[in-house]
CSV table of C-alpha atoms in Angstrom, one decimal:
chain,number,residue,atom,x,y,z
A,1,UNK,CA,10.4,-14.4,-5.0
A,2,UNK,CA,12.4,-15.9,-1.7
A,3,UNK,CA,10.8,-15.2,1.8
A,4,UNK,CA,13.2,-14.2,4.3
A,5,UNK,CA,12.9,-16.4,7.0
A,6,UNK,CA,12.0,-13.6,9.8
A,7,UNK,CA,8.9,-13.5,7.9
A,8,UNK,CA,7.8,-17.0,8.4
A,9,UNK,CA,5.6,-16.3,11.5
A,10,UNK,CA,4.0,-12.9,10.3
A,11,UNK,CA,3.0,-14.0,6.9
A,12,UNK,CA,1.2,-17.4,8.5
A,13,UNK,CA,-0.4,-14.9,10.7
A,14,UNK,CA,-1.4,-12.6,8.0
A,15,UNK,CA,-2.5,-15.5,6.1
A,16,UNK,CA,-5.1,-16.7,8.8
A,17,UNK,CA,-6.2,-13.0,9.9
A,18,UNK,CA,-6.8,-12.5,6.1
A,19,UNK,CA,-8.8,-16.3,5.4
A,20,UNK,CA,-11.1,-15.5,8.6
A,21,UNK,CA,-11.6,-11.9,7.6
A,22,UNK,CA,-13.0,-13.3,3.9
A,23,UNK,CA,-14.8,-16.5,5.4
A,24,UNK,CA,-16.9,-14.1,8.0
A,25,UNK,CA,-17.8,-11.8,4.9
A,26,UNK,CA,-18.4,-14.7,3.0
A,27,UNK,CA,-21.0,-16.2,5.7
A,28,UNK,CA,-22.5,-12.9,7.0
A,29,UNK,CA,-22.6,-10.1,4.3
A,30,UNK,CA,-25.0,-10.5,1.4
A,31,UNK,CA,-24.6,-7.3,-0.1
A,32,UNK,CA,-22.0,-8.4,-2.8
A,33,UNK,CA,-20.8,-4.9,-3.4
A,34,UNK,CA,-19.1,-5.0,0.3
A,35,UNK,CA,-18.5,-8.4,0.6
A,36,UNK,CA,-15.9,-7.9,-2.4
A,37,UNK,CA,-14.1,-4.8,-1.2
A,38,UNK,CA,-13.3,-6.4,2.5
A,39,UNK,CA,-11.9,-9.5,0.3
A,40,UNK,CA,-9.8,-6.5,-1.6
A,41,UNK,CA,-8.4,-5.2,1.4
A,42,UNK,CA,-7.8,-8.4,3.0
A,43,UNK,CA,-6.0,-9.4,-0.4
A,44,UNK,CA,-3.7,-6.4,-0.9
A,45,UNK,CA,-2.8,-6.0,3.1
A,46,UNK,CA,-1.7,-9.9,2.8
A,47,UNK,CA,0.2,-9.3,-0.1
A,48,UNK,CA,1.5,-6.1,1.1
A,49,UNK,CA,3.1,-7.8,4.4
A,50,UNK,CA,4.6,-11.2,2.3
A,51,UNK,CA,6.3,-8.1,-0.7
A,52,UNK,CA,7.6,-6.8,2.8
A,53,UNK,CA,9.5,-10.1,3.8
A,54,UNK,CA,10.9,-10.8,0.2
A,55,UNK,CA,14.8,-11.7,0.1
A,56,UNK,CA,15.9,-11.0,-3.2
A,57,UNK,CA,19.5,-13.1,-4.3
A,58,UNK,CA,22.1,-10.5,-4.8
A,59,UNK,CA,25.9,-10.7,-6.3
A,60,UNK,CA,28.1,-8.7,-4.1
A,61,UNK,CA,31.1,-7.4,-6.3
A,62,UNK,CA,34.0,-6.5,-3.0
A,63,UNK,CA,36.0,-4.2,-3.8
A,64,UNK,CA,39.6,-3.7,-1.3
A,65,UNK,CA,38.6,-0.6,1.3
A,66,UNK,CA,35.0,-0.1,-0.5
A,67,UNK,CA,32.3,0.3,2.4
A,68,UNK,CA,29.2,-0.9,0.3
A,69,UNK,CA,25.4,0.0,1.2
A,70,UNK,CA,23.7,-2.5,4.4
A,71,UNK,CA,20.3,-1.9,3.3
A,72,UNK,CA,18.2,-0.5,0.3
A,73,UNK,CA,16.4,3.4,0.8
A,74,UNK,CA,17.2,6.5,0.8
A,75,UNK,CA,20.5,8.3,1.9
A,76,UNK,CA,18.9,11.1,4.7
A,77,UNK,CA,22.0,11.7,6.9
A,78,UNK,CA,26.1,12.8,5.6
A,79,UNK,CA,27.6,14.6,8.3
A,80,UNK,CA,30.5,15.2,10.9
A,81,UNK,CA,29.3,13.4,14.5
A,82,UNK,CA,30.2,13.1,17.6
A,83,UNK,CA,30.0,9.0,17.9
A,84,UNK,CA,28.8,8.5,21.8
A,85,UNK,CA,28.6,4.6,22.1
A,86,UNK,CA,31.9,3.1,20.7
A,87,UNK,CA,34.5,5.6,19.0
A,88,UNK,CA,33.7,8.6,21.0
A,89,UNK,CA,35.3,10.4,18.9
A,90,UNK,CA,34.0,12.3,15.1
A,91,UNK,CA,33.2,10.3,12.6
A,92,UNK,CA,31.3,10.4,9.4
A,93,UNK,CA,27.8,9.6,9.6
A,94,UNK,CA,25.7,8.4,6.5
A,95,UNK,CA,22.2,7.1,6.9
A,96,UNK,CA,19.9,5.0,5.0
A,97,UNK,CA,16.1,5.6,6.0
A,98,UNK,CA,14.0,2.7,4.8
A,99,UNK,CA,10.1,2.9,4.2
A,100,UNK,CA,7.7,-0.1,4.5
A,101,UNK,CA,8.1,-0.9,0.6
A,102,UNK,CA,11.7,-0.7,0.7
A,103,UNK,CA,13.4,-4.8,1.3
A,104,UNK,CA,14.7,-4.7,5.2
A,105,UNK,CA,17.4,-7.3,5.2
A,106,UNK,CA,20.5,-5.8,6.2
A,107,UNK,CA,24.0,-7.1,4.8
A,108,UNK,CA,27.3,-6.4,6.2
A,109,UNK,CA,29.0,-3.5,4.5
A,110,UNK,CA,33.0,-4.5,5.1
A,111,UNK,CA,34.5,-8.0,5.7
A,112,UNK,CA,36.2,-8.7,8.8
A,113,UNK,CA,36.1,-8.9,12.7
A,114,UNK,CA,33.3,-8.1,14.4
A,115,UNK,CA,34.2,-6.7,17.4
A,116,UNK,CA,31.7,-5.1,18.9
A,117,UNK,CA,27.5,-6.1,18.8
A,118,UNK,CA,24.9,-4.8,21.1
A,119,UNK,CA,21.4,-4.5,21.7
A,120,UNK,CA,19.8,-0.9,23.2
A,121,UNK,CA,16.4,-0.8,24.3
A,122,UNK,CA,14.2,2.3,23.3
A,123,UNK,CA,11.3,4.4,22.0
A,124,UNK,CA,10.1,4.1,18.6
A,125,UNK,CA,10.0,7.7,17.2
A,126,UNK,CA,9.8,8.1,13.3
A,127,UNK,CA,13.2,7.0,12.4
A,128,UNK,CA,13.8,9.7,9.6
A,129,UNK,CA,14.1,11.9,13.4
A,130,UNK,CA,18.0,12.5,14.2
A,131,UNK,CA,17.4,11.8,17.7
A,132,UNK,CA,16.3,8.4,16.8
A,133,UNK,CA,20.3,7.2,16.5
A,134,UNK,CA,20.4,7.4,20.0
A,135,UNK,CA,16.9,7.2,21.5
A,136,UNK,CA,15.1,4.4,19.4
A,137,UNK,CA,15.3,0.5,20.2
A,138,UNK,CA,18.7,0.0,18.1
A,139,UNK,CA,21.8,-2.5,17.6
A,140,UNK,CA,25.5,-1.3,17.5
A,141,UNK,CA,27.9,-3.4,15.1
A,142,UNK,CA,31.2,-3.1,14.8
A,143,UNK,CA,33.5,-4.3,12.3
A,144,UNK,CA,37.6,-4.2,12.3
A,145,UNK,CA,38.4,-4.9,8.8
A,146,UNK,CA,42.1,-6.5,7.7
A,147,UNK,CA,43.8,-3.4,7.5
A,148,UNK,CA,43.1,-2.4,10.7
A,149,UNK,CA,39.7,0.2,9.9
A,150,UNK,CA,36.9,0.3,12.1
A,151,UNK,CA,33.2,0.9,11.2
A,152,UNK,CA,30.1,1.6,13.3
A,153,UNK,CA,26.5,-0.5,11.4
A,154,UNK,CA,23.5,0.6,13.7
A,155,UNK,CA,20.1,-0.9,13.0
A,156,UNK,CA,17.9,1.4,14.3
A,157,UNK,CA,13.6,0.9,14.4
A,158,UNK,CA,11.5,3.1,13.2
A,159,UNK,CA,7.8,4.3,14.5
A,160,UNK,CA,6.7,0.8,12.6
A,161,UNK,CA,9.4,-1.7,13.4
A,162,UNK,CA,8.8,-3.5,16.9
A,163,UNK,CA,11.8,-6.2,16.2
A,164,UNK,CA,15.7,-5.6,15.2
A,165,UNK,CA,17.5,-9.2,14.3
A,166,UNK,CA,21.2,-8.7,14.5
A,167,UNK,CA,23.0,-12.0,13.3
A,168,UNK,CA,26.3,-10.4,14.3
A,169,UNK,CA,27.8,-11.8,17.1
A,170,UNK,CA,31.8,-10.8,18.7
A,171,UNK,CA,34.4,-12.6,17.8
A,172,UNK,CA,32.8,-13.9,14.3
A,173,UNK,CA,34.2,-13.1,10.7
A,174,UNK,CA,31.8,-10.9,8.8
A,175,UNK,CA,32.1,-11.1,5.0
A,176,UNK,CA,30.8,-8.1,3.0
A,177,UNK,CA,27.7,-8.7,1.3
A,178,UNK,CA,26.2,-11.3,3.7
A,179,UNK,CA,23.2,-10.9,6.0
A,180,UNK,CA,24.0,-8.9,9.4
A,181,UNK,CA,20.2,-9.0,10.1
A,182,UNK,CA,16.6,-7.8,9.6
A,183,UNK,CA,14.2,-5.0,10.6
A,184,UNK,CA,10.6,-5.6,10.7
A,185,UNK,CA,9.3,-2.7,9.2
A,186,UNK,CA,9.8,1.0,8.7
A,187,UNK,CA,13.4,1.9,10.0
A,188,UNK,CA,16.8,3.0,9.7
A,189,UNK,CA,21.0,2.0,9.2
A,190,UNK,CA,23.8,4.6,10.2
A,191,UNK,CA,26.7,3.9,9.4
A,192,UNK,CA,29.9,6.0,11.3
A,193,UNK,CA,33.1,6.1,9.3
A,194,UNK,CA,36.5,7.3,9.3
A,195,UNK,CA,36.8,11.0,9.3
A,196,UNK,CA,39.3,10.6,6.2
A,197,UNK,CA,36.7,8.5,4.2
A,198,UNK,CA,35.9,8.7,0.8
A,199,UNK,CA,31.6,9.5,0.6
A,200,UNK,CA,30.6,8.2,-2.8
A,201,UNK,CA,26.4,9.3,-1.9
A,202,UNK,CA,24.7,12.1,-1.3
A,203,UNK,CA,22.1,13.1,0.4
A,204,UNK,CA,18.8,12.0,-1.2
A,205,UNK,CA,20.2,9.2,-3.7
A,206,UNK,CA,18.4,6.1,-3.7
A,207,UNK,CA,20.9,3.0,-2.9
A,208,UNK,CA,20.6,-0.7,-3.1
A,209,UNK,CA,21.9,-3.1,-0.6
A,210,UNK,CA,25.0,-4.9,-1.6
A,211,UNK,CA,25.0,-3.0,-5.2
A,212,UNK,CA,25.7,0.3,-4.0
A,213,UNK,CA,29.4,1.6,-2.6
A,214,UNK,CA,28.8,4.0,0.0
A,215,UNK,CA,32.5,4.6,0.3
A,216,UNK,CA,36.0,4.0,0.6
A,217,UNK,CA,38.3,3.9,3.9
């Protein structure tokens, strides 16, 4: 299994919270019964976090005007919106809530131009919330792909995640399937399309990153 490099720091961390935890058991409890379970929790919340960080090698078949998934979970959100930050205008909405167990690195759904990336300070409400779009700590991408179609990626934290990497930066060339960024825990990816695209999910499906088309434009 590959660590994604975001979780370097956190799993050292982990690691030494976990070794001093079963060294002071080890030194100070004598009831062996006890002793045992703190080295089980220590164990499992360890192995828990490093599962978390895991990077798994995917193949990303593109496909011309396919909009592919940016994250694994659960499809939560398909509606008409009213886009505030870039379009201002409707668009589709689709959003992909991610629980701690799901992997959080997040891959660029279209190739092309990014033209837009920025970083929004917030509060950290339970990102499943609609409100949390719009009110949560969040980063706006978006991407102009060759024929001219623009798409909306926001990273948005959860009531867990206290860090969104963005790797996107203006002026670069995306390439579908490749790492946009990372979210450190519980959180969220919207996604605001054309009005005149093609949704391939519905609401509830389960959907893997970079496997998964979300649809065409």
């Amino acid at each position: 299994m590959t660590i994604h490099k975001e979780g370097y720091k956190t799993i050292l961390v982990a690691f030494i919270i976990a070794f001093a935890i079963i060294a002071t058991c080890y030194f100070t409890i004598d009831n062996s019964i006890i002793r045992n379970s703190f080295y089980g929790v220590a164990a499992v919340l360890f192995i828990v976090i490093v599962n978390f960080f895991r990077s798994p090698e995917r193949i990303c078949k593109q496909i011309n005007n396919a909009v592919i998934t940016p994250a694994d979970g659960e499809v939560v959100v398909i509606e008409e919106v009213d886009e505030p930050e870039y379009f201002k205008s409707k668009c589709k909405q689709v959003s992909i809530f991610m629980s701690p167990f799901n992997v959080h690195v997040n891959w660029f759904p279209v190739s092309g131009e990014v033209l837009y990336s920025k970083h929004h300070s917030g509060r950290f409400m339970g990102a499943y919330l609609p409100k949390s779009s719009t009110e949560n700590e969040r980063t706006s991408v978006v991407i102009k792909t060759d024929d001219g179609k623009e798409i909306l990626v926001r990273q948005v934290a959860g009531a867990m995640a206290r860090r969104i990497v963005c790797y996107a930066e203006e002026g670069m060339k995306a390439e579908q399937g490749a790492q946009m960024g990372f979210i450190k825990f519980g959180s969220r990816l919207d996604l605001y399309l054309p009005l005149d695209a093609d949704i391939k999910v519905k609401i509830g499906d389960k959907v893997t990153g970079t496997q998964t088309t979300v649809a065409f434009i």
